[in-house]
PDB file of C-alpha atoms in Angstrom:
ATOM      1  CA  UNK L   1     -32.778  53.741 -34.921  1.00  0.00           C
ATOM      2  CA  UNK L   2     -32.262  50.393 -36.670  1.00  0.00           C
ATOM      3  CA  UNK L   3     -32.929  48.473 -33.687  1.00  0.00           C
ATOM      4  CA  UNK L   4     -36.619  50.610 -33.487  1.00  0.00           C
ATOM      5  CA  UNK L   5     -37.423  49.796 -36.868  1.00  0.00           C
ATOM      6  CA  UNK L   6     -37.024  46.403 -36.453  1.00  0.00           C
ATOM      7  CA  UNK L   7     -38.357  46.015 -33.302  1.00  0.00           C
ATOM      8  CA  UNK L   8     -41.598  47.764 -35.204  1.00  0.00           C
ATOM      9  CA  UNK L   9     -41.119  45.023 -38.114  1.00  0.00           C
ATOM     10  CA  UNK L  10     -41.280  42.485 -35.777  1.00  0.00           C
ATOM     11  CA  UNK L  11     -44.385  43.849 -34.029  1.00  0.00           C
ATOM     12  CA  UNK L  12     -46.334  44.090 -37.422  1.00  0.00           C
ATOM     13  CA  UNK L  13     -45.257  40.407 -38.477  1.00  0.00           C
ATOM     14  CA  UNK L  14     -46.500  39.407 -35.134  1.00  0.00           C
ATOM     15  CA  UNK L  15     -50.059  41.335 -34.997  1.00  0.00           C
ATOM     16  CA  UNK L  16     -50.405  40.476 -38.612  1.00  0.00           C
ATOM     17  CA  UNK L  17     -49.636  36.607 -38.292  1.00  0.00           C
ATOM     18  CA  UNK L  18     -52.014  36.160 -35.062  1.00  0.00           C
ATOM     19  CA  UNK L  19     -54.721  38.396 -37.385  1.00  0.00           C
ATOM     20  CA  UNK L  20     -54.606  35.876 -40.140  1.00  0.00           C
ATOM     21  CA  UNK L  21     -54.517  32.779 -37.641  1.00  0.00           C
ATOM     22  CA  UNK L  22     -57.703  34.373 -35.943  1.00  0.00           C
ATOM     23  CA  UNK L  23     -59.351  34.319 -39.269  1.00  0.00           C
ATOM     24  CA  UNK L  24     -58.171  31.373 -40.720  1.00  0.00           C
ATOM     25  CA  UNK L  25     -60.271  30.043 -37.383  1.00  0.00           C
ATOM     26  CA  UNK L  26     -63.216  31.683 -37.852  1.00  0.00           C
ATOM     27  CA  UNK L  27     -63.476  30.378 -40.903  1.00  0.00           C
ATOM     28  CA  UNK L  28     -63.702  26.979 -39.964  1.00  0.00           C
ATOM     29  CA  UNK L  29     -66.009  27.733 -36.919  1.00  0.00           C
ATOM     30  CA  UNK L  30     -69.344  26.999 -36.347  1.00  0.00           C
ATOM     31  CA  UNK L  31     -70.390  29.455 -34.463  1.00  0.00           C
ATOM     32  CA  UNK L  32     -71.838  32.103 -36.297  1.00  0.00           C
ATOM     33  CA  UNK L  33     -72.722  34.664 -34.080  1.00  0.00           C
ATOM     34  CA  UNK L  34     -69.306  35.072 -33.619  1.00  0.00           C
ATOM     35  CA  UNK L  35     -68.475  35.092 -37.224  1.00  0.00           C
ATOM     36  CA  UNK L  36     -71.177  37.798 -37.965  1.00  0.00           C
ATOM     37  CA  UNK L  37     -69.752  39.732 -35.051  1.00  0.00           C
ATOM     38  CA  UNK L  38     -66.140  39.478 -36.249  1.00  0.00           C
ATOM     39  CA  UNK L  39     -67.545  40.119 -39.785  1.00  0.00           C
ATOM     40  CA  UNK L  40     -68.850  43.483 -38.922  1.00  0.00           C
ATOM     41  CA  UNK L  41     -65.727  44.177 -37.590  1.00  0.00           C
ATOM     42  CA  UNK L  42     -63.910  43.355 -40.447  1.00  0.00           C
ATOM     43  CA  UNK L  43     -66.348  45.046 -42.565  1.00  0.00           C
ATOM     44  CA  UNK L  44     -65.969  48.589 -40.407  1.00  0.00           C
ATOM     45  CA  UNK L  45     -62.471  48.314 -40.275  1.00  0.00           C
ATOM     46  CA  UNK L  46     -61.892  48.528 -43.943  1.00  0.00           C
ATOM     47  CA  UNK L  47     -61.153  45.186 -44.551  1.00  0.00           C
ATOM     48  CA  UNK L  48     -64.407  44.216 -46.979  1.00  0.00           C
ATOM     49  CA  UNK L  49     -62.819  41.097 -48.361  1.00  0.00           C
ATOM     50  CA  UNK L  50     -62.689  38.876 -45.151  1.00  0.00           C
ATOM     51  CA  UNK L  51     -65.985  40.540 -44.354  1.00  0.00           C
ATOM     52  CA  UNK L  52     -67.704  39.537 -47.476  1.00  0.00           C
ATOM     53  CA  UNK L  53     -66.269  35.996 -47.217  1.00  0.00           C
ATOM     54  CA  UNK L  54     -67.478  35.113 -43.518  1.00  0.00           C
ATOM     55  CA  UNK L  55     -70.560  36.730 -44.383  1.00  0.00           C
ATOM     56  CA  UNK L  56     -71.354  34.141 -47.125  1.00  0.00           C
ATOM     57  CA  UNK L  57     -71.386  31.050 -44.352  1.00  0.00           C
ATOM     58  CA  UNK L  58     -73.178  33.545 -42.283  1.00  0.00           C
ATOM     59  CA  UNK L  59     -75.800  35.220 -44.490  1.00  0.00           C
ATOM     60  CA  UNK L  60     -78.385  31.656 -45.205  1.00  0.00           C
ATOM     61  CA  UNK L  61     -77.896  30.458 -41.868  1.00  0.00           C
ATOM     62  CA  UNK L  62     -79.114  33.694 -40.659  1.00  0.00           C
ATOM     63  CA  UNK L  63     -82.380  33.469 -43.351  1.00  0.00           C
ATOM     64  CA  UNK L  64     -85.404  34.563 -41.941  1.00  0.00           C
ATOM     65  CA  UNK L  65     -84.063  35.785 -38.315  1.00  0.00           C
ATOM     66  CA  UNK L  66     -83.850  39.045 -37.058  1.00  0.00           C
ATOM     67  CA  UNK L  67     -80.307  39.575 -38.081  1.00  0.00           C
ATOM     68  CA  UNK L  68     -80.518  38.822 -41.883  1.00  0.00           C
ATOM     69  CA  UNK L  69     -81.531  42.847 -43.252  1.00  0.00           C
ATOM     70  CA  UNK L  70     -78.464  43.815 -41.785  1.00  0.00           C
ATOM     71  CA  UNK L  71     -76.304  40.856 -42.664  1.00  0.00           C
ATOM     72  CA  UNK L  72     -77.410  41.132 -45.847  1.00  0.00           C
ATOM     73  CA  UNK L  73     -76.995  44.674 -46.309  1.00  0.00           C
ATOM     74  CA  UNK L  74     -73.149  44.624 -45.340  1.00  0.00           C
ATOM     75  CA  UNK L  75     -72.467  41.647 -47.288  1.00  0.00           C
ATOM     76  CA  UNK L  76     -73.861  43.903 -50.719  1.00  0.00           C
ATOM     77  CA  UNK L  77     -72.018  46.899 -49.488  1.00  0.00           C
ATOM     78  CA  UNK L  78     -68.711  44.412 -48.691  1.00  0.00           C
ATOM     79  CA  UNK L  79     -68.806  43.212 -52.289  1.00  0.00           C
ATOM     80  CA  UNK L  80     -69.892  46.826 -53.233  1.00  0.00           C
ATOM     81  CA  UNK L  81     -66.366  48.453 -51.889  1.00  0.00           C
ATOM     82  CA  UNK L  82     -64.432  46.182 -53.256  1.00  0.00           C
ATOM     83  CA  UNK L  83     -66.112  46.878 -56.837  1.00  0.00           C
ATOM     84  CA  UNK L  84     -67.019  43.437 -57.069  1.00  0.00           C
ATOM     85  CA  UNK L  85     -70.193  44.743 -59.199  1.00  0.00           C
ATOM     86  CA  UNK L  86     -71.749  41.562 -60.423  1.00  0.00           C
ATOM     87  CA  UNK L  87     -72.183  40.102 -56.964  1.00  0.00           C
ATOM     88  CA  UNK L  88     -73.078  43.726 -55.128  1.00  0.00           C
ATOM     89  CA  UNK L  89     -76.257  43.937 -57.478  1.00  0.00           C
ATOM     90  CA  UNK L  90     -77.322  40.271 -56.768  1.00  0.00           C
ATOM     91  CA  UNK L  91     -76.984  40.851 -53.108  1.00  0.00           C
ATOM     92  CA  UNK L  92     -78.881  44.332 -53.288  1.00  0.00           C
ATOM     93  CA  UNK L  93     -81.510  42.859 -56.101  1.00  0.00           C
ATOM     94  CA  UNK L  94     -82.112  40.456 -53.246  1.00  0.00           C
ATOM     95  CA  UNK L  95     -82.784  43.495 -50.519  1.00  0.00           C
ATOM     96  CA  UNK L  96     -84.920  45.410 -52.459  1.00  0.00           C
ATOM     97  CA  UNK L  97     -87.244  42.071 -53.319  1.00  0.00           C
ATOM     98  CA  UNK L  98     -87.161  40.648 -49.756  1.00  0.00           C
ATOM     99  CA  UNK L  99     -87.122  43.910 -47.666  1.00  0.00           C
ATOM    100  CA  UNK L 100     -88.660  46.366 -49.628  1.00  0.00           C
ATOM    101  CA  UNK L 101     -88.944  48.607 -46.023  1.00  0.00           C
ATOM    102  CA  UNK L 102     -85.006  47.786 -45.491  1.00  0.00           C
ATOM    103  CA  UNK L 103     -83.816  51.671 -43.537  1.00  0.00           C
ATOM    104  CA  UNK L 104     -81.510  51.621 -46.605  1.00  0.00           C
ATOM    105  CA  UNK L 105     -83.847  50.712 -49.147  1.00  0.00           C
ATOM    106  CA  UNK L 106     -82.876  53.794 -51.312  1.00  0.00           C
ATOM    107  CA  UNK L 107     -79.376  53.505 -51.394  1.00  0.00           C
ATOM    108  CA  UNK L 108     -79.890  49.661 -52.474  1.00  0.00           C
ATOM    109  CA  UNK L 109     -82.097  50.736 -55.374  1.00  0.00           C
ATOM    110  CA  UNK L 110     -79.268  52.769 -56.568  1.00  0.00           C
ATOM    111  CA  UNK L 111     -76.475  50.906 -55.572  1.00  0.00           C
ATOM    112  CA  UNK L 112     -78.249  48.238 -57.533  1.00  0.00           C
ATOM    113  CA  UNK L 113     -78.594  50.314 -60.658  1.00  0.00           C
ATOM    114  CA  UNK L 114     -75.258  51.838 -60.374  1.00  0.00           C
ATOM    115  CA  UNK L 115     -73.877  47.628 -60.390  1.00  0.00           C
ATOM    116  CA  UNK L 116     -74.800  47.549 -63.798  1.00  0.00           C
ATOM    117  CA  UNK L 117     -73.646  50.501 -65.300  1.00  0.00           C
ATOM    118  CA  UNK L 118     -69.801  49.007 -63.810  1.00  0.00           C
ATOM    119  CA  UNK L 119     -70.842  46.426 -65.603  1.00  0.00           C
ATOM    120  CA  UNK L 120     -71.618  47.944 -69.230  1.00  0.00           C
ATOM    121  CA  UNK L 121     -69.006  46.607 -71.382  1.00  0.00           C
ATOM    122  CA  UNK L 122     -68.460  48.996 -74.460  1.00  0.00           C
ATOM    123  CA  UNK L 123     -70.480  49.282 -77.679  1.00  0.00           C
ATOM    124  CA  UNK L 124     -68.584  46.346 -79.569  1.00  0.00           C
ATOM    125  CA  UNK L 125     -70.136  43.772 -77.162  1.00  0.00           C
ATOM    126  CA  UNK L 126     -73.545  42.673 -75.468  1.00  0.00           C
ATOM    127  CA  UNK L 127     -75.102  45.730 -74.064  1.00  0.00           C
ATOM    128  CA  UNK L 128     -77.631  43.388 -71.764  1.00  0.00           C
ATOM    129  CA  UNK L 129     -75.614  45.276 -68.582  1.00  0.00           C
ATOM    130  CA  UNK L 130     -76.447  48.509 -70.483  1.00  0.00           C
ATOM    131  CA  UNK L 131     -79.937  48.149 -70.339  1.00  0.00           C
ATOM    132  CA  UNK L 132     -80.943  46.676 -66.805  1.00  0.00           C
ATOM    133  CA  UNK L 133     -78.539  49.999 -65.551  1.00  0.00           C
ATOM    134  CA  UNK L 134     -81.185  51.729 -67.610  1.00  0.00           C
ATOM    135  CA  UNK L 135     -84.282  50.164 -66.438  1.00  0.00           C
ATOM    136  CA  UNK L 136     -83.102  50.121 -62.897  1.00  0.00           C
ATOM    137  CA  UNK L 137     -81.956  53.764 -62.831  1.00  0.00           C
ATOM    138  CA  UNK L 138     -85.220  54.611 -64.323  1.00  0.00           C
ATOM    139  CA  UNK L 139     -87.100  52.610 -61.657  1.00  0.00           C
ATOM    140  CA  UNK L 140     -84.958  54.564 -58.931  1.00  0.00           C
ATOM    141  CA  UNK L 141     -86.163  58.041 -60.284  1.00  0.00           C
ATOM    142  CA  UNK L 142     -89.711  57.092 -60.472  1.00  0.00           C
ATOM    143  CA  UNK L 143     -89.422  55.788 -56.807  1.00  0.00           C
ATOM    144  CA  UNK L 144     -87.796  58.435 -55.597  1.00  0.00           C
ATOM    145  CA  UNK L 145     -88.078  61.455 -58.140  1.00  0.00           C
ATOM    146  CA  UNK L 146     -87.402  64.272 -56.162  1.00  0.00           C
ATOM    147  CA  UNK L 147     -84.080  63.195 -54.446  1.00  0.00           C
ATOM    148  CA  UNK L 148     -80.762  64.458 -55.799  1.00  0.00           C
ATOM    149  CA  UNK L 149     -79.540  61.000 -56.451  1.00  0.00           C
ATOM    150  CA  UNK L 150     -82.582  60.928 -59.208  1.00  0.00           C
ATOM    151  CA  UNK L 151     -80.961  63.692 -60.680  1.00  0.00           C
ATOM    152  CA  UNK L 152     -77.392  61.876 -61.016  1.00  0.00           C
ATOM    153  CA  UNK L 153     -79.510  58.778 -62.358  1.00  0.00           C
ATOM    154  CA  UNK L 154     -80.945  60.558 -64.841  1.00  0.00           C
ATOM    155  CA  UNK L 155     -77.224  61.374 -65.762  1.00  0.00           C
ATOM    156  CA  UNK L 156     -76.679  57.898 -66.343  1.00  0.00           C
ATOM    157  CA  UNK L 157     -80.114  56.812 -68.084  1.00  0.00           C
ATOM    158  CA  UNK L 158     -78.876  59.909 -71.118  1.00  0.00           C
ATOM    159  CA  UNK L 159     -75.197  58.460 -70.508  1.00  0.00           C
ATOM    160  CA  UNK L 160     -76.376  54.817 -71.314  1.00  0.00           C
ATOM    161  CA  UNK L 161     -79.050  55.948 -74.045  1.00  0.00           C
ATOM    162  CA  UNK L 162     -76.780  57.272 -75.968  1.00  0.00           C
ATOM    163  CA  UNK L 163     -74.558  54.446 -75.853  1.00  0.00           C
ATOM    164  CA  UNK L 164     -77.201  52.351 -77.143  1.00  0.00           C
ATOM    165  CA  UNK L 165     -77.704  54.882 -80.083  1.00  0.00           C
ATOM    166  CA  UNK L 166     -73.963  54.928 -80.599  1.00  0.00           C
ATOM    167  CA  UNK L 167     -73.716  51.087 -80.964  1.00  0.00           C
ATOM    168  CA  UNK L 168     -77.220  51.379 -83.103  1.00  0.00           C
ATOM    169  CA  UNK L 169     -75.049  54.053 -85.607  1.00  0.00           C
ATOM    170  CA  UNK L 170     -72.112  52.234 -85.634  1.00  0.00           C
ATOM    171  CA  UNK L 171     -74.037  49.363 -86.944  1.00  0.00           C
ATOM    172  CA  UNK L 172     -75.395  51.411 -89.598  1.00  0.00           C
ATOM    173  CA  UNK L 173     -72.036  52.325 -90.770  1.00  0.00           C
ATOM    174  CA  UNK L 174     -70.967  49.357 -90.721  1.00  0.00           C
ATOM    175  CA  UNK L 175     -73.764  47.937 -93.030  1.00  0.00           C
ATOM    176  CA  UNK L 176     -73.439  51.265 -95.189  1.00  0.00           C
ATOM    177  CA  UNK L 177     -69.212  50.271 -95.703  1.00  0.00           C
ATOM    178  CA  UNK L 178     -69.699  46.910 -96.573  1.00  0.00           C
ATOM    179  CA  UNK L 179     -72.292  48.183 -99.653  1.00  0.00           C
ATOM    180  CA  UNK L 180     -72.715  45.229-101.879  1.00  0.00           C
ATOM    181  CA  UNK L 181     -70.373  43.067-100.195  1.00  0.00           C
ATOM    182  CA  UNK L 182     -72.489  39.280-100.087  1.00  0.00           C
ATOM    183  CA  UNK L 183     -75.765  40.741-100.491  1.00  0.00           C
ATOM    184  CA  UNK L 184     -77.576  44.243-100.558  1.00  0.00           C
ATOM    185  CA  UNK L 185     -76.334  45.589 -97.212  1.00  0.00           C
ATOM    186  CA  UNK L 186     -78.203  49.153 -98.051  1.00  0.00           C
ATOM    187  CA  UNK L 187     -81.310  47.871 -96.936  1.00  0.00           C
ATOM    188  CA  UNK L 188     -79.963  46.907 -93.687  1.00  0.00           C
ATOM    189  CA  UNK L 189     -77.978  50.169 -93.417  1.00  0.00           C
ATOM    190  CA  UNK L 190     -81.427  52.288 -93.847  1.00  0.00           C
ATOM    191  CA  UNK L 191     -83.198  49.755 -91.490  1.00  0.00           C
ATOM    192  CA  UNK L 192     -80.563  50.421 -88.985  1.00  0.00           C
ATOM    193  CA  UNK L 193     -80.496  53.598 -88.555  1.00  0.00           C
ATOM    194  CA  UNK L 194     -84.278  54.340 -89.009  1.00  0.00           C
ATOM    195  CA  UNK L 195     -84.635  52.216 -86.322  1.00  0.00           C
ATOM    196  CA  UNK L 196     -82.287  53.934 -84.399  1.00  0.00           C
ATOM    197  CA  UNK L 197     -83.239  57.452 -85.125  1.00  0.00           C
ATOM    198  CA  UNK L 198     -87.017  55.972 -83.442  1.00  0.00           C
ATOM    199  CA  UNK L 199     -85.758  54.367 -80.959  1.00  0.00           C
ATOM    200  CA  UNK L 200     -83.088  57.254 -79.529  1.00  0.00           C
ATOM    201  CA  UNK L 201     -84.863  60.402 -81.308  1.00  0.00           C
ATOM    202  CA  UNK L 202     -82.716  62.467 -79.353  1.00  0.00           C
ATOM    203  CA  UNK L 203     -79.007  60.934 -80.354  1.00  0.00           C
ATOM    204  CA  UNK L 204     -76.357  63.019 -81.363  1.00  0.00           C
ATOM    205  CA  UNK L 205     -75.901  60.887 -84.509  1.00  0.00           C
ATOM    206  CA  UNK L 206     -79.255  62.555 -85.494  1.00  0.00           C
ATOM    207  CA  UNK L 207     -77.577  64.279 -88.635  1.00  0.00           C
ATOM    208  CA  UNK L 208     -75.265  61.187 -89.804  1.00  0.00           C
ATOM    209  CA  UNK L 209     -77.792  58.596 -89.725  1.00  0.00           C
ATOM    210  CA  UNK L 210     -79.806  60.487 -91.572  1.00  0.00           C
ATOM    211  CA  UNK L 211     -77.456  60.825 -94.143  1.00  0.00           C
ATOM    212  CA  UNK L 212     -76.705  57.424 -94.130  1.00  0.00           C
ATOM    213  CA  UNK L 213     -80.324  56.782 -95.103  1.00  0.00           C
ATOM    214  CA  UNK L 214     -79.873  59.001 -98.011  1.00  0.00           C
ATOM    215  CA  UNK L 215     -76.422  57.830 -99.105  1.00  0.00           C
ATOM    216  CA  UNK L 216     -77.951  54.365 -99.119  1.00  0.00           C
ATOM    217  CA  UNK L 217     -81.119  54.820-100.958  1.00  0.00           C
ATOM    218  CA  UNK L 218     -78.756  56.725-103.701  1.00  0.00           C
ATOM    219  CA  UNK L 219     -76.375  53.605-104.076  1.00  0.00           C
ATOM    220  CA  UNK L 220     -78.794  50.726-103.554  1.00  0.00           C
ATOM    221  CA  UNK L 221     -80.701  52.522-106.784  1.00  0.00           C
ATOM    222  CA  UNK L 222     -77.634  52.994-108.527  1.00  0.00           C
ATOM    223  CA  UNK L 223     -77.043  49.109-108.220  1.00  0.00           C
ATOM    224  CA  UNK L 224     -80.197  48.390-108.709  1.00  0.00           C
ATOM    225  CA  UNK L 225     -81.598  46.447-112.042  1.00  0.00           C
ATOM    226  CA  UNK L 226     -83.655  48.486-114.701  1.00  0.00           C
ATOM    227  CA  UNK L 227     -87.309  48.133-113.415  1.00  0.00           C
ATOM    228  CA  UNK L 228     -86.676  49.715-109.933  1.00  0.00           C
ATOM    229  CA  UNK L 229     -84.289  52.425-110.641  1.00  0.00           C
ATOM    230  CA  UNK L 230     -87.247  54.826-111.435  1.00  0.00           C
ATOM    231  CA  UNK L 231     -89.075  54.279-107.734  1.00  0.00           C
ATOM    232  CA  UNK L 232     -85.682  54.213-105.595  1.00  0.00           C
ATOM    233  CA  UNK L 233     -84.615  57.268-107.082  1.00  0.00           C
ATOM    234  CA  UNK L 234     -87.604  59.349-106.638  1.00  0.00           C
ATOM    235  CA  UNK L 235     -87.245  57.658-102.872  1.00  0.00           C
ATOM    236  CA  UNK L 236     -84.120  59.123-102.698  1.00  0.00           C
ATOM    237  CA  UNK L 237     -85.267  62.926-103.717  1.00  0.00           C
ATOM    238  CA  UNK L 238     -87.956  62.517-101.289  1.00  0.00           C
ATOM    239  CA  UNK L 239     -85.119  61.444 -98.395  1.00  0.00           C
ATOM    240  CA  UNK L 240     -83.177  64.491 -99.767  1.00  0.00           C
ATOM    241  CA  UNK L 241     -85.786  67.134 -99.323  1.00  0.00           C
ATOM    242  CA  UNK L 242     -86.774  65.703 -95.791  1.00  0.00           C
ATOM    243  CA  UNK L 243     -82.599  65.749 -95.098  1.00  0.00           C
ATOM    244  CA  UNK L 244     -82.506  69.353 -95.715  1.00  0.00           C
ATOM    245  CA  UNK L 245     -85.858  69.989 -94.409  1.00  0.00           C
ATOM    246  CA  UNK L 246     -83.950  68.738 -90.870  1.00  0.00           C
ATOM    247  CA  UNK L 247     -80.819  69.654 -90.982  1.00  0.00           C
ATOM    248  CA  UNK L 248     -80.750  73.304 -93.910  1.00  0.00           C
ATOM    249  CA  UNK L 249     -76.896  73.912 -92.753  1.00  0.00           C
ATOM    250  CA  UNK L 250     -75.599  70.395 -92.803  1.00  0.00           C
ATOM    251  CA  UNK L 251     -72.224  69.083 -92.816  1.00  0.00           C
ATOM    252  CA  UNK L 252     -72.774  66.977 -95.455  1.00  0.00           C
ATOM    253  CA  UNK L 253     -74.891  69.514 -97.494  1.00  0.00           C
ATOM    254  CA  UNK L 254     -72.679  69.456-100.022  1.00  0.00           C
ATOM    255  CA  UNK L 255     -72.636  65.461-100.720  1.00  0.00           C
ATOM    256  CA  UNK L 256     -76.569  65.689-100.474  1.00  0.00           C
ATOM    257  CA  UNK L 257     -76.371  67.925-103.203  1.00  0.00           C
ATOM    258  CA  UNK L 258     -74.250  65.856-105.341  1.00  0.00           C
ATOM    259  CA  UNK L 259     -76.811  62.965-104.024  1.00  0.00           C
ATOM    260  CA  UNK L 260     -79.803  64.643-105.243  1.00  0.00           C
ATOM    261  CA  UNK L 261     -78.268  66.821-108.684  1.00  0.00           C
ATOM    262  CA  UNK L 262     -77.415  62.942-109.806  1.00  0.00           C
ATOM    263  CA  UNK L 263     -80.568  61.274-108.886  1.00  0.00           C
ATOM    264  CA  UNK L 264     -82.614  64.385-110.940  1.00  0.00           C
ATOM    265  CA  UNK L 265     -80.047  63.636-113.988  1.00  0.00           C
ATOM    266  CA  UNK L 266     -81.106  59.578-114.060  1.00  0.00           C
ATOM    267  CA  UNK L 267     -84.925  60.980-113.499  1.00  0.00           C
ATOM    268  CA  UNK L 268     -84.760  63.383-116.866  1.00  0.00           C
TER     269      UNK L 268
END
């Protein structure tokens, strides 16, 4: 049994040395027929890495012949399967420019789209990846709205949306906590999440920006000198009764109470 086992050892170190000395010398060939060949190979035998990198000598010197849709086309889904996003969507954003009839033109639209959403970082940081996964999943359903993959986009547009709106609120918040702190950070607060509540009418931070608006008119009159106390707090009845007008059974019905019972009182 022992001497089997290494007898199979020895086999694998062999197949797998020779393997690697194969590729080692197709990468510093010149002939790339050969290397696209090999690359396929690679490529349908699971092994997308050595694929993708013969595939990069290959791909421009095969620019503009009759083999560069589908050397193009494995070298995107290469980089795809190994979730190397950031170079998959380059390599399908260049498909779906230069081959727009490509017999896999759909699944590059989507692939492309689907690149960037991998690449969304969370709320805290840039959301540029956040919205080209929008715009390019929204592209995909108008080009192809009756598919089931527009239905899974459209998963992912609402998914992303609402991450926008959720960065959007927690700005709010944050402007809202730091109150007076080096300036009047109210303002910004209701700026924030007015233009949020526009901009992603359908969030579900709906109810808490809202009250953030109201919270903030009440303090930034409370802090506010003499001469504008009257106007902000009359603002601030007006934002309660639209509050309430939106949301009757609120969470924070009872605050917006308090809000508006104190606002009256400074009105009398």
């Amino acid at each position: 049994m022992k001497l089997i086992k290494k007898t199979i050892y020895i086999f694998a170190l062999i197949v797998a040395t020779t393997s690697c000395s194969e590729y080692q010398t197709l990468m510093k060939s010149n002939d790339y027929n050969l290397k696209y060949q090999k690359a396929k190979d690679y490529y349908y035998n699971g092994d997308y890495a050595k694929a993708q990198a013969l595939l990069e000598d290959v791909v421009p010197i095969f620019k503009g012949t009759s083999y560069a849709e589908e050397a193009l086309y494995i070298q995107a889904m290469a980089a795809f399967r190994q979730k190397d996003y950031m170079y998959a969507e380059h390599y399908f954003s260049v498909i779906v420019k230069t081959y727009p009839h490509h017999e896999h033109i759909m699944e590059c639209y989507f692939n492309r789209a689907f690149c960037s959403y991998m690449q969304s970082p969370n709320e805290q940081l840039d959301q540029s990846s956040t919205s080209n996964a929008i715009q390019a999943f929204s592209l995909f359903i108008d080009l192809y709205p009756n598919t089931e993959e527009a239905k899974e986009a459209q998963q992912y547009v609402d998914e992303l949306t609402e991450k926008l709106a959720h960065k959007e609120y927690l700005s709010a918040k944050l402007y809202f906590d730091l109150g007076d702190y080096m300036g009047n950070n109210y303002k910004a607060a209701i700026a924030t999440a007015e233009n949020c509540l526009r901009d992603y009418p359908s969030t579900q931070y709906r109810e808490d920006l809202a009250f953030i608006i109201l919270d903030s008119r009440f303090l930034m009159a409370e802090r506010s000198i003499e001469e504008k106390q009257m106007n902000r707090y009359r603002a601030v009845i007006d934002e309660y009764y639209s509050f309430l007008n939106d949301y009757p059974d609120s969470k924070y019905k009872d605050e917006a109470d308090n809000i508006f019972n104190k606002a009256q009182k400074k009105l009398k």
